[in-house]
mmCIF file with all atom_site columns, C-alpha atoms in Angstrom:
data_model
loop_
_atom_site.group_PDB
_atom_site.id
_atom_site.type_symbol
_atom_site.label_atom_id
_atom_site.label_alt_id
_atom_site.label_comp_id
_atom_site.label_asym_id
_atom_site.label_entity_id
_atom_site.label_seq_id
_atom_site.pdbx_PDB_ins_code
_atom_site.Cartn_x
_atom_site.Cartn_y
_atom_site.Cartn_z
_atom_site.occupancy
_atom_site.B_iso_or_equiv
_atom_site.pdbx_formal_charge
_atom_site.auth_seq_id
_atom_site.auth_comp_id
_atom_site.auth_asym_id
_atom_site.auth_atom_id
_atom_site.pdbx_PDB_model_num
ATOM 1   C CA . MET V 1 1   ? -11.841 4.645   -19.046 1.00 0.00 ? 1   MET V CA 1
ATOM 2   C CA . ASP V 1 2   ? -11.980 0.810   -19.138 1.00 0.00 ? 2   ASP V CA 1
ATOM 3   C CA . ILE V 1 3   ? -10.371 0.312   -15.738 1.00 0.00 ? 3   ILE V CA 1
ATOM 4   C CA . ALA V 1 4   ? -9.860  -3.434  -16.163 1.00 0.00 ? 4   ALA V CA 1
ATOM 5   C CA . ALA V 1 5   ? -8.082  -2.902  -19.499 1.00 0.00 ? 5   ALA V CA 1
ATOM 6   C CA . GLU V 1 6   ? -5.906  -0.107  -18.048 1.00 0.00 ? 6   GLU V CA 1
ATOM 7   C CA . LYS V 1 7   ? -4.921  -2.288  -15.090 1.00 0.00 ? 7   LYS V CA 1
ATOM 8   C CA . LYS V 1 8   ? -4.075  -5.107  -17.441 1.00 0.00 ? 8   LYS V CA 1
ATOM 9   C CA . ARG V 1 9   ? -1.911  -2.784  -19.485 1.00 0.00 ? 9   ARG V CA 1
ATOM 10  C CA . LEU V 1 10  ? -0.076  -1.318  -16.474 1.00 0.00 ? 10  LEU V CA 1
ATOM 11  C CA . ARG V 1 11  ? 0.431   -4.801  -15.027 1.00 0.00 ? 11  ARG V CA 1
ATOM 12  C CA . ALA V 1 12  ? 2.027   -6.003  -18.289 1.00 0.00 ? 12  ALA V CA 1
ATOM 13  C CA . LEU V 1 13  ? 4.194   -2.862  -18.428 1.00 0.00 ? 13  LEU V CA 1
ATOM 14  C CA . ALA V 1 14  ? 5.516   -3.195  -14.880 1.00 0.00 ? 14  ALA V CA 1
ATOM 15  C CA . LEU V 1 15  ? 6.008   -6.984  -15.140 1.00 0.00 ? 15  LEU V CA 1
ATOM 16  C CA . GLY V 1 16  ? 7.846   -6.547  -18.416 1.00 0.00 ? 16  GLY V CA 1
ATOM 17  C CA . ARG V 1 17  ? 10.297  -4.157  -16.684 1.00 0.00 ? 17  ARG V CA 1
ATOM 18  C CA . ARG V 1 18  ? 10.733  -6.590  -13.808 1.00 0.00 ? 18  ARG V CA 1
ATOM 19  C CA . ALA V 1 19  ? 11.422  -9.552  -16.121 1.00 0.00 ? 19  ALA V CA 1
ATOM 20  C CA . GLY V 1 20  ? 14.096  -7.476  -17.780 1.00 0.00 ? 20  GLY V CA 1
ATOM 21  C CA . MET V 1 21  ? 16.157  -7.170  -14.560 1.00 0.00 ? 21  MET V CA 1
ATOM 22  C CA . GLY V 1 22  ? 19.318  -9.372  -14.570 1.00 0.00 ? 22  GLY V CA 1
ATOM 23  C CA . ALA V 1 23  ? 19.734  -11.911 -11.751 1.00 0.00 ? 23  ALA V CA 1
ATOM 24  C CA . GLY V 1 24  ? 22.647  -9.979  -10.170 1.00 0.00 ? 24  GLY V CA 1
ATOM 25  C CA . VAL V 1 25  ? 20.650  -6.730  -10.284 1.00 0.00 ? 25  VAL V CA 1
ATOM 26  C CA . ARG V 1 26  ? 17.631  -8.444  -8.771  1.00 0.00 ? 26  ARG V CA 1
ATOM 27  C CA . GLU V 1 27  ? 19.676  -9.933  -5.936  1.00 0.00 ? 27  GLU V CA 1
ATOM 28  C CA . ALA V 1 28  ? 21.395  -6.660  -5.075  1.00 0.00 ? 28  ALA V CA 1
ATOM 29  C CA . ALA V 1 29  ? 18.180  -4.673  -5.231  1.00 0.00 ? 29  ALA V CA 1
ATOM 30  C CA . SER V 1 30  ? 16.451  -7.251  -2.936  1.00 0.00 ? 30  SER V CA 1
ATOM 31  C CA . ARG V 1 31  ? 19.154  -6.753  -0.279  1.00 0.00 ? 31  ARG V CA 1
ATOM 32  C CA . VAL V 1 32  ? 18.975  -2.955  -0.419  1.00 0.00 ? 32  VAL V CA 1
ATOM 33  C CA . ALA V 1 33  ? 15.144  -3.038  -0.239  1.00 0.00 ? 33  ALA V CA 1
ATOM 34  C CA . ALA V 1 34  ? 15.443  -5.278  2.825   1.00 0.00 ? 34  ALA V CA 1
ATOM 35  C CA . GLY V 1 35  ? 17.574  -2.616  4.494   1.00 0.00 ? 35  GLY V CA 1
ATOM 36  C CA . HIS V 1 36  ? 15.003  0.101   3.815   1.00 0.00 ? 36  HIS V CA 1
ATOM 37  C CA . ALA V 1 37  ? 12.211  -2.107  5.220   1.00 0.00 ? 37  ALA V CA 1
ATOM 38  C CA . LEU V 1 38  ? 14.192  -2.821  8.393   1.00 0.00 ? 38  LEU V CA 1
ATOM 39  C CA . ALA V 1 39  ? 14.822  0.874   8.877   1.00 0.00 ? 39  ALA V CA 1
ATOM 40  C CA . ALA V 1 40  ? 11.216  1.737   8.341   1.00 0.00 ? 40  ALA V CA 1
ATOM 41  C CA . LEU V 1 41  ? 9.892   -0.896  10.738  1.00 0.00 ? 41  LEU V CA 1
ATOM 42  C CA . GLY V 1 42  ? 12.172  -0.127  13.633  1.00 0.00 ? 42  GLY V CA 1
ATOM 43  C CA . PRO V 1 43  ? 12.142  -2.558  16.597  1.00 0.00 ? 43  PRO V CA 1
ATOM 44  C CA . VAL V 1 44  ? 10.329  -5.760  15.631  1.00 0.00 ? 44  VAL V CA 1
ATOM 45  C CA . ALA V 1 45  ? 11.065  -8.065  18.601  1.00 0.00 ? 45  ALA V CA 1
ATOM 46  C CA . GLY V 1 46  ? 7.839   -9.821  19.446  1.00 0.00 ? 46  GLY V CA 1
ATOM 47  C CA . ARG V 1 47  ? 5.895   -8.500  16.482  1.00 0.00 ? 47  ARG V CA 1
ATOM 48  C CA . THR V 1 48  ? 4.302   -10.818 13.952  1.00 0.00 ? 48  THR V CA 1
ATOM 49  C CA . VAL V 1 49  ? 5.326   -10.028 10.351  1.00 0.00 ? 49  VAL V CA 1
ATOM 50  C CA . ALA V 1 50  ? 3.496   -11.686 7.522   1.00 0.00 ? 50  ALA V CA 1
ATOM 51  C CA . ALA V 1 51  ? 5.915   -12.088 4.565   1.00 0.00 ? 51  ALA V CA 1
ATOM 52  C CA . PHE V 1 52  ? 5.380   -13.826 1.288   1.00 0.00 ? 52  PHE V CA 1
ATOM 53  C CA . ALA V 1 53  ? 7.219   -16.531 -0.674  1.00 0.00 ? 53  ALA V CA 1
ATOM 54  C CA . PRO V 1 54  ? 8.424   -14.929 -3.938  1.00 0.00 ? 54  PRO V CA 1
ATOM 55  C CA . PHE V 1 55  ? 6.508   -16.048 -7.017  1.00 0.00 ? 55  PHE V CA 1
ATOM 56  C CA . ARG V 1 56  ? 8.251   -16.123 -10.396 1.00 0.00 ? 56  ARG V CA 1
ATOM 57  C CA . ASP V 1 57  ? 10.612  -13.118 -10.558 1.00 0.00 ? 57  ASP V CA 1
ATOM 58  C CA . GLU V 1 58  ? 9.189   -11.154 -7.530  1.00 0.00 ? 58  GLU V CA 1
ATOM 59  C CA . ILE V 1 59  ? 11.584  -9.410  -5.206  1.00 0.00 ? 59  ILE V CA 1
ATOM 60  C CA . ASP V 1 60  ? 13.457  -11.890 -2.963  1.00 0.00 ? 60  ASP V CA 1
ATOM 61  C CA . THR V 1 61  ? 12.083  -11.649 0.558   1.00 0.00 ? 61  THR V CA 1
ATOM 62  C CA . ALA V 1 62  ? 14.816  -13.916 2.022   1.00 0.00 ? 62  ALA V CA 1
ATOM 63  C CA . PRO V 1 63  ? 17.228  -11.094 2.988   1.00 0.00 ? 63  PRO V CA 1
ATOM 64  C CA . LEU V 1 64  ? 14.443  -9.345  4.809   1.00 0.00 ? 64  LEU V CA 1
ATOM 65  C CA . THR V 1 65  ? 12.878  -12.418 6.531   1.00 0.00 ? 65  THR V CA 1
ATOM 66  C CA . THR V 1 66  ? 16.362  -13.608 7.720   1.00 0.00 ? 66  THR V CA 1
ATOM 67  C CA . ALA V 1 67  ? 17.074  -10.212 9.263   1.00 0.00 ? 67  ALA V CA 1
ATOM 68  C CA . LEU V 1 68  ? 13.599  -10.039 10.853  1.00 0.00 ? 68  LEU V CA 1
ATOM 69  C CA . ARG V 1 69  ? 14.089  -13.412 12.492  1.00 0.00 ? 69  ARG V CA 1
ATOM 70  C CA . ARG V 1 70  ? 17.462  -12.339 13.893  1.00 0.00 ? 70  ARG V CA 1
ATOM 71  C CA . ALA V 1 71  ? 15.777  -9.193  15.269  1.00 0.00 ? 71  ALA V CA 1
ATOM 72  C CA . GLY V 1 72  ? 13.239  -11.284 17.181  1.00 0.00 ? 72  GLY V CA 1
ATOM 73  C CA . ALA V 1 73  ? 10.181  -10.998 14.882  1.00 0.00 ? 73  ALA V CA 1
ATOM 74  C CA . ARG V 1 74  ? 7.727   -13.899 14.545  1.00 0.00 ? 74  ARG V CA 1
ATOM 75  C CA . LEU V 1 75  ? 7.181   -14.648 10.777  1.00 0.00 ? 75  LEU V CA 1
ATOM 76  C CA . ALA V 1 76  ? 4.046   -15.852 9.099   1.00 0.00 ? 76  ALA V CA 1
ATOM 77  C CA . LEU V 1 77  ? 3.132   -16.713 5.545   1.00 0.00 ? 77  LEU V CA 1
ATOM 78  C CA . PRO V 1 78  ? -0.142  -16.429 3.633   1.00 0.00 ? 78  PRO V CA 1
ATOM 79  C CA . VAL V 1 79  ? -2.293  -19.497 3.021   1.00 0.00 ? 79  VAL V CA 1
ATOM 80  C CA . ILE V 1 80  ? -4.889  -19.578 0.183   1.00 0.00 ? 80  ILE V CA 1
ATOM 81  C CA . VAL V 1 81  ? -8.174  -20.896 1.550   1.00 0.00 ? 81  VAL V CA 1
ATOM 82  C CA . GLY V 1 82  ? -9.942  -20.743 -1.719  1.00 0.00 ? 82  GLY V CA 1
ATOM 83  C CA . ARG V 1 83  ? -10.584 -18.461 -4.634  1.00 0.00 ? 83  ARG V CA 1
ATOM 84  C CA . GLY V 1 84  ? -12.811 -15.565 -3.689  1.00 0.00 ? 84  GLY V CA 1
ATOM 85  C CA . HIS V 1 85  ? -11.878 -15.840 0.035   1.00 0.00 ? 85  HIS V CA 1
ATOM 86  C CA . PRO V 1 86  ? -9.459  -13.777 2.159   1.00 0.00 ? 86  PRO V CA 1
ATOM 87  C CA . LEU V 1 87  ? -6.062  -15.266 2.877   1.00 0.00 ? 87  LEU V CA 1
ATOM 88  C CA . ILE V 1 88  ? -5.179  -16.597 6.309   1.00 0.00 ? 88  ILE V CA 1
ATOM 89  C CA . PHE V 1 89  ? -1.718  -16.369 7.841   1.00 0.00 ? 89  PHE V CA 1
ATOM 90  C CA . ARG V 1 90  ? 0.057   -19.248 9.544   1.00 0.00 ? 90  ARG V CA 1
ATOM 91  C CA . LEU V 1 91  ? 3.162   -19.092 11.714  1.00 0.00 ? 91  LEU V CA 1
ATOM 92  C CA . TRP V 1 92  ? 6.280   -19.894 9.757   1.00 0.00 ? 92  TRP V CA 1
ATOM 93  C CA . ASP V 1 93  ? 8.811   -21.788 11.865  1.00 0.00 ? 93  ASP V CA 1
ATOM 94  C CA . ALA V 1 94  ? 12.311  -21.634 10.306  1.00 0.00 ? 94  ALA V CA 1
ATOM 95  C CA . ALA V 1 95  ? 12.717  -25.370 10.893  1.00 0.00 ? 95  ALA V CA 1
ATOM 96  C CA . ALA V 1 96  ? 9.396   -26.325 9.352   1.00 0.00 ? 96  ALA V CA 1
ATOM 97  C CA . SER V 1 97  ? 9.210   -27.399 5.756   1.00 0.00 ? 97  SER V CA 1
ATOM 98  C CA . LEU V 1 98  ? 6.864   -25.563 3.376   1.00 0.00 ? 98  LEU V CA 1
ATOM 99  C CA . THR V 1 99  ? 4.603   -27.326 0.922   1.00 0.00 ? 99  THR V CA 1
ATOM 100 C CA . PRO V 1 100 ? 3.801   -25.934 -2.568  1.00 0.00 ? 100 PRO V CA 1
ATOM 101 C CA . ALA V 1 101 ? -0.010  -25.543 -2.607  1.00 0.00 ? 101 ALA V CA 1
ATOM 102 C CA . GLY V 1 102 ? -2.861  -24.364 -4.704  1.00 0.00 ? 102 GLY V CA 1
ATOM 103 C CA . ALA V 1 103 ? -3.047  -23.473 -8.363  1.00 0.00 ? 103 ALA V CA 1
ATOM 104 C CA . TYR V 1 104 ? 0.009   -21.270 -8.128  1.00 0.00 ? 104 TYR V CA 1
ATOM 105 C CA . GLY V 1 105 ? 2.252   -23.786 -6.329  1.00 0.00 ? 105 GLY V CA 1
ATOM 106 C CA . ILE V 1 106 ? 3.426   -21.144 -3.777  1.00 0.00 ? 106 ILE V CA 1
ATOM 107 C CA . PRO V 1 107 ? 5.012   -22.619 -0.694  1.00 0.00 ? 107 PRO V CA 1
ATOM 108 C CA . GLU V 1 108 ? 2.778   -22.466 2.388   1.00 0.00 ? 108 GLU V CA 1
ATOM 109 C CA . PRO V 1 109 ? 3.005   -23.653 6.055   1.00 0.00 ? 109 PRO V CA 1
ATOM 110 C CA . GLY V 1 110 ? 1.030   -26.818 6.729   1.00 0.00 ? 110 GLY V CA 1
ATOM 111 C CA . PRO V 1 111 ? -2.255  -26.949 8.673   1.00 0.00 ? 111 PRO V CA 1
ATOM 112 C CA . GLU V 1 112 ? -0.326  -27.832 11.804  1.00 0.00 ? 112 GLU V CA 1
ATOM 113 C CA . ALA V 1 113 ? 1.115   -24.309 11.921  1.00 0.00 ? 113 ALA V CA 1
ATOM 114 C CA . PRO V 1 114 ? -0.932  -21.938 14.158  1.00 0.00 ? 114 PRO V CA 1
ATOM 115 C CA . GLU V 1 115 ? -3.058  -19.336 12.485  1.00 0.00 ? 115 GLU V CA 1
ATOM 116 C CA . VAL V 1 116 ? -2.058  -15.783 13.525  1.00 0.00 ? 116 VAL V CA 1
ATOM 117 C CA . ILE V 1 117 ? -3.133  -12.145 13.023  1.00 0.00 ? 117 ILE V CA 1
ATOM 118 C CA . PRO V 1 118 ? -0.125  -10.233 11.886  1.00 0.00 ? 118 PRO V CA 1
ATOM 119 C CA . ASP V 1 119 ? 1.031   -6.823  13.073  1.00 0.00 ? 119 ASP V CA 1
ATOM 120 C CA . VAL V 1 120 ? 2.785   -6.146  9.781   1.00 0.00 ? 120 VAL V CA 1
ATOM 121 C CA . VAL V 1 121 ? 1.841   -7.395  6.353   1.00 0.00 ? 121 VAL V CA 1
ATOM 122 C CA . LEU V 1 122 ? 4.337   -7.388  3.457   1.00 0.00 ? 122 LEU V CA 1
ATOM 123 C CA . VAL V 1 123 ? 2.247   -7.177  0.311   1.00 0.00 ? 123 VAL V CA 1
ATOM 124 C CA . PRO V 1 124 ? 3.358   -8.466  -3.082  1.00 0.00 ? 124 PRO V CA 1
ATOM 125 C CA . LEU V 1 125 ? 2.334   -6.634  -6.235  1.00 0.00 ? 125 LEU V CA 1
ATOM 126 C CA . ALA V 1 126 ? 2.734   -6.287  -9.960  1.00 0.00 ? 126 ALA V CA 1
ATOM 127 C CA . ALA V 1 127 ? 2.580   -2.464  -10.130 1.00 0.00 ? 127 ALA V CA 1
ATOM 128 C CA . PHE V 1 128 ? 2.152   0.413   -7.721  1.00 0.00 ? 128 PHE V CA 1
ATOM 129 C CA . ASP V 1 129 ? 1.912   4.171   -7.478  1.00 0.00 ? 129 ASP V CA 1
ATOM 130 C CA . ARG V 1 130 ? 3.070   6.679   -4.948  1.00 0.00 ? 130 ARG V CA 1
ATOM 131 C CA . ARG V 1 131 ? -0.324  6.933   -3.286  1.00 0.00 ? 131 ARG V CA 1
ATOM 132 C CA . GLY V 1 132 ? 0.076   3.284   -2.165  1.00 0.00 ? 132 GLY V CA 1
ATOM 133 C CA . TYR V 1 133 ? -2.354  1.787   -4.626  1.00 0.00 ? 133 TYR V CA 1
ATOM 134 C CA . ARG V 1 134 ? -1.273  -1.445  -6.210  1.00 0.00 ? 134 ARG V CA 1
ATOM 135 C CA . ILE V 1 135 ? -2.181  -3.835  -8.967  1.00 0.00 ? 135 ILE V CA 1
ATOM 136 C CA . GLY V 1 136 ? -1.923  -7.478  -8.120  1.00 0.00 ? 136 GLY V CA 1
ATOM 137 C CA . TYR V 1 137 ? -2.271  -10.476 -10.294 1.00 0.00 ? 137 TYR V CA 1
ATOM 138 C CA . GLY V 1 138 ? -6.050  -10.295 -10.695 1.00 0.00 ? 138 GLY V CA 1
ATOM 139 C CA . ALA V 1 139 ? -7.360  -12.645 -8.054  1.00 0.00 ? 139 ALA V CA 1
ATOM 140 C CA . GLY V 1 140 ? -8.056  -9.963  -5.393  1.00 0.00 ? 140 GLY V CA 1
ATOM 141 C CA . PHE V 1 141 ? -6.652  -12.009 -2.537  1.00 0.00 ? 141 PHE V CA 1
ATOM 142 C CA . TYR V 1 142 ? -4.864  -9.122  -0.795  1.00 0.00 ? 142 TYR V CA 1
ATOM 143 C CA . ASP V 1 143 ? -7.646  -6.615  -1.281  1.00 0.00 ? 143 ASP V CA 1
ATOM 144 C CA . ARG V 1 144 ? -10.056 -8.883  0.511   1.00 0.00 ? 144 ARG V CA 1
ATOM 145 C CA . THR V 1 145 ? -7.518  -9.840  3.207   1.00 0.00 ? 145 THR V CA 1
ATOM 146 C CA . LEU V 1 146 ? -6.436  -6.311  4.074   1.00 0.00 ? 146 LEU V CA 1
ATOM 147 C CA . HIS V 1 147 ? -10.076 -5.133  4.152   1.00 0.00 ? 147 HIS V CA 1
ATOM 148 C CA . LEU V 1 148 ? -10.975 -7.889  6.596   1.00 0.00 ? 148 LEU V CA 1
ATOM 149 C CA . LEU V 1 149 ? -7.933  -7.346  8.797   1.00 0.00 ? 149 LEU V CA 1
ATOM 150 C CA . ARG V 1 150 ? -8.424  -3.618  9.029   1.00 0.00 ? 150 ARG V CA 1
ATOM 151 C CA . GLN V 1 151 ? -11.996 -4.010  10.319  1.00 0.00 ? 151 GLN V CA 1
ATOM 152 C CA . ASN V 1 152 ? -10.861 -5.269  13.751  1.00 0.00 ? 152 ASN V CA 1
ATOM 153 C CA . ASN V 1 153 ? -7.061  -4.857  13.894  1.00 0.00 ? 153 ASN V CA 1
ATOM 154 C CA . THR V 1 154 ? -4.410  -2.160  13.580  1.00 0.00 ? 154 THR V CA 1
ATOM 155 C CA . ILE V 1 155 ? -1.903  -3.388  11.085  1.00 0.00 ? 155 ILE V CA 1
ATOM 156 C CA . LEU V 1 156 ? 0.925   -1.845  9.146   1.00 0.00 ? 156 LEU V CA 1
ATOM 157 C CA . THR V 1 157 ? 1.040   -2.714  5.451   1.00 0.00 ? 157 THR V CA 1
ATOM 158 C CA . LEU V 1 158 ? 4.143   -2.496  3.358   1.00 0.00 ? 158 LEU V CA 1
ATOM 159 C CA . GLY V 1 159 ? 4.175   -3.030  -0.456  1.00 0.00 ? 159 GLY V CA 1
ATOM 160 C CA . PHE V 1 160 ? 7.432   -4.753  -1.234  1.00 0.00 ? 160 PHE V CA 1
ATOM 161 C CA . ALA V 1 161 ? 8.719   -4.636  -4.852  1.00 0.00 ? 161 ALA V CA 1
ATOM 162 C CA . PHE V 1 162 ? 11.254  -3.318  -7.260  1.00 0.00 ? 162 PHE V CA 1
ATOM 163 C CA . ALA V 1 163 ? 11.372  0.354   -8.131  1.00 0.00 ? 163 ALA V CA 1
ATOM 164 C CA . CYS V 1 164 ? 10.868  -0.461  -11.816 1.00 0.00 ? 164 CYS V CA 1
ATOM 165 C CA . GLN V 1 165 ? 7.336   -1.559  -11.005 1.00 0.00 ? 165 GLN V CA 1
ATOM 166 C CA . GLU V 1 166 ? 6.178   1.976   -10.261 1.00 0.00 ? 166 GLU V CA 1
ATOM 167 C CA . VAL V 1 167 ? 3.621   3.480   -12.598 1.00 0.00 ? 167 VAL V CA 1
ATOM 168 C CA . GLU V 1 168 ? 2.318   7.054   -12.607 1.00 0.00 ? 168 GLU V CA 1
ATOM 169 C CA . ALA V 1 169 ? -1.249  6.326   -11.397 1.00 0.00 ? 169 ALA V CA 1
ATOM 170 C CA . VAL V 1 170 ? -3.084  3.100   -10.717 1.00 0.00 ? 170 VAL V CA 1
ATOM 171 C CA . PRO V 1 171 ? -6.756  3.340   -11.708 1.00 0.00 ? 171 PRO V CA 1
ATOM 172 C CA . VAL V 1 172 ? -8.696  2.887   -8.402  1.00 0.00 ? 172 VAL V CA 1
ATOM 173 C CA . GLU V 1 173 ? -11.850 1.014   -7.795  1.00 0.00 ? 173 GLU V CA 1
ATOM 174 C CA . SER V 1 174 ? -13.951 1.037   -4.578  1.00 0.00 ? 174 SER V CA 1
ATOM 175 C CA . HIS V 1 175 ? -12.675 -2.412  -3.501  1.00 0.00 ? 175 HIS V CA 1
ATOM 176 C CA . ASP V 1 176 ? -8.957  -1.528  -3.855  1.00 0.00 ? 176 ASP V CA 1
ATOM 177 C CA . GLU V 1 177 ? -6.913  -1.419  -0.664  1.00 0.00 ? 177 GLU V CA 1
ATOM 178 C CA . ALA V 1 178 ? -3.888  0.864   -0.479  1.00 0.00 ? 178 ALA V CA 1
ATOM 179 C CA . VAL V 1 179 ? -0.741  0.180   1.570   1.00 0.00 ? 179 VAL V CA 1
ATOM 180 C CA . ASP V 1 180 ? 0.735   2.348   4.249   1.00 0.00 ? 180 ASP V CA 1
ATOM 181 C CA . MET V 1 181 ? 4.206   2.328   2.810   1.00 0.00 ? 181 MET V CA 1
ATOM 182 C CA . MET V 1 182 ? 5.989   1.239   -0.403  1.00 0.00 ? 182 MET V CA 1
ATOM 183 C CA . ILE V 1 183 ? 9.418   -0.342  0.053   1.00 0.00 ? 183 ILE V CA 1
ATOM 184 C CA . THR V 1 184 ? 11.771  -0.716  -2.958  1.00 0.00 ? 184 THR V CA 1
ATOM 185 C CA . GLU V 1 185 ? 15.534  -0.594  -3.436  1.00 0.00 ? 185 GLU V CA 1
ATOM 186 C CA . SER V 1 186 ? 15.209  3.154   -4.076  1.00 0.00 ? 186 SER V CA 1
ATOM 187 C CA . ALA V 1 187 ? 13.366  4.249   -0.916  1.00 0.00 ? 187 ALA V CA 1
ATOM 188 C CA . ALA V 1 188 ? 10.802  3.607   1.768   1.00 0.00 ? 188 ALA V CA 1
ATOM 189 C CA . LEU V 1 189 ? 7.919   5.768   0.773   1.00 0.00 ? 189 LEU V CA 1
ATOM 190 C CA . ALA V 1 190 ? 5.117   6.675   3.170   1.00 0.00 ? 190 ALA V CA 1
ATOM 191 C CA . CYS V 1 191 ? 1.789   6.673   1.394   1.00 0.00 ? 191 CYS V CA 1
ATOM 192 C CA . ALA V 1 192 ? -1.213  8.850   2.287   1.00 0.00 ? 192 ALA V CA 1
ATOM 193 C CA . ARG V 1 193 ? -3.748  6.114   1.952   1.00 0.00 ? 193 ARG V CA 1
ATOM 194 C CA . PRO V 1 194 ? -7.445  6.840   2.713   1.00 0.00 ? 194 PRO V CA 1
ATOM 195 C CA . ARG V 1 195 ? -8.701  6.013   6.211   1.00 0.00 ? 195 ARG V CA 1
ATOM 196 C CA . GLY V 1 196 ? -9.615  2.270   6.066   1.00 0.00 ? 196 GLY V CA 1
ATOM 197 C CA . GLY V 1 197 ? -7.425  1.706   3.058   1.00 0.00 ? 197 GLY V CA 1
ATOM 198 C CA . ARG V 1 198 ? -10.187 1.951   0.350   1.00 0.00 ? 198 ARG V CA 1
ATOM 199 C CA . SER V 1 199 ? -10.679 4.681   -2.113  1.00 0.00 ? 199 SER V CA 1
ATOM 200 C CA . GLY V 1 200 ? -14.344 5.156   -1.392  1.00 0.00 ? 200 GLY V CA 1
ATOM 201 C CA . GLN V 1 201 ? -15.055 5.755   -5.024  1.00 0.00 ? 201 GLN V CA 1
ATOM 202 C CA . THR V 1 202 ? -13.942 4.852   -8.479  1.00 0.00 ? 202 THR V CA 1
ATOM 203 C CA . GLU V 1 203 ? -11.286 7.093   -9.933  1.00 0.00 ? 203 GLU V CA 1
ATOM 204 C CA . SER V 1 204 ? -10.205 7.240   -13.581 1.00 0.00 ? 204 SER V CA 1
ATOM 205 C CA . HIS V 1 205 ? -6.793  8.705   -14.012 1.00 0.00 ? 205 HIS V CA 1
#
């Protein structure tokens, strides 16, 4: 199997489904998914949760981040250091303005915001399967980041997306990092990811 080609095909399939969601459906699904995430996380007071700013038609994280703040969580957002490098996370103060940055123009906290190590990471994605493997957008930022964080920290990783982005099986390469749970508007699904998050070998499904 040409894994790169298959990932490209599955990415296009899942993103096509996502793009076909109406605005009202997307808004309602984002609220329901936020409820599933809150229930799965349990008490969050004092924990640092790394969220993400939605890009294009990604699931809206605002209902979840608003609820997390009210519950006492500290929020952080990813910052792109450079292509080929892991992300860092900076504290996201509700009163602070965010600046669109990088080639993608995704809002980020400024350099004055403290860098933090999160307890929980919400992971964006293009497609996913029930084992917790995901297909991103091709730059590998989250695979590198999760691998680095897991070397010295105990973190909980939650894929956060719409149910229509699920595919039967993501082709897995040795560098791919799985998530601990997948959260959609349909359910909070616990995933049996390999120890350390990586597959350990290339699989061709």
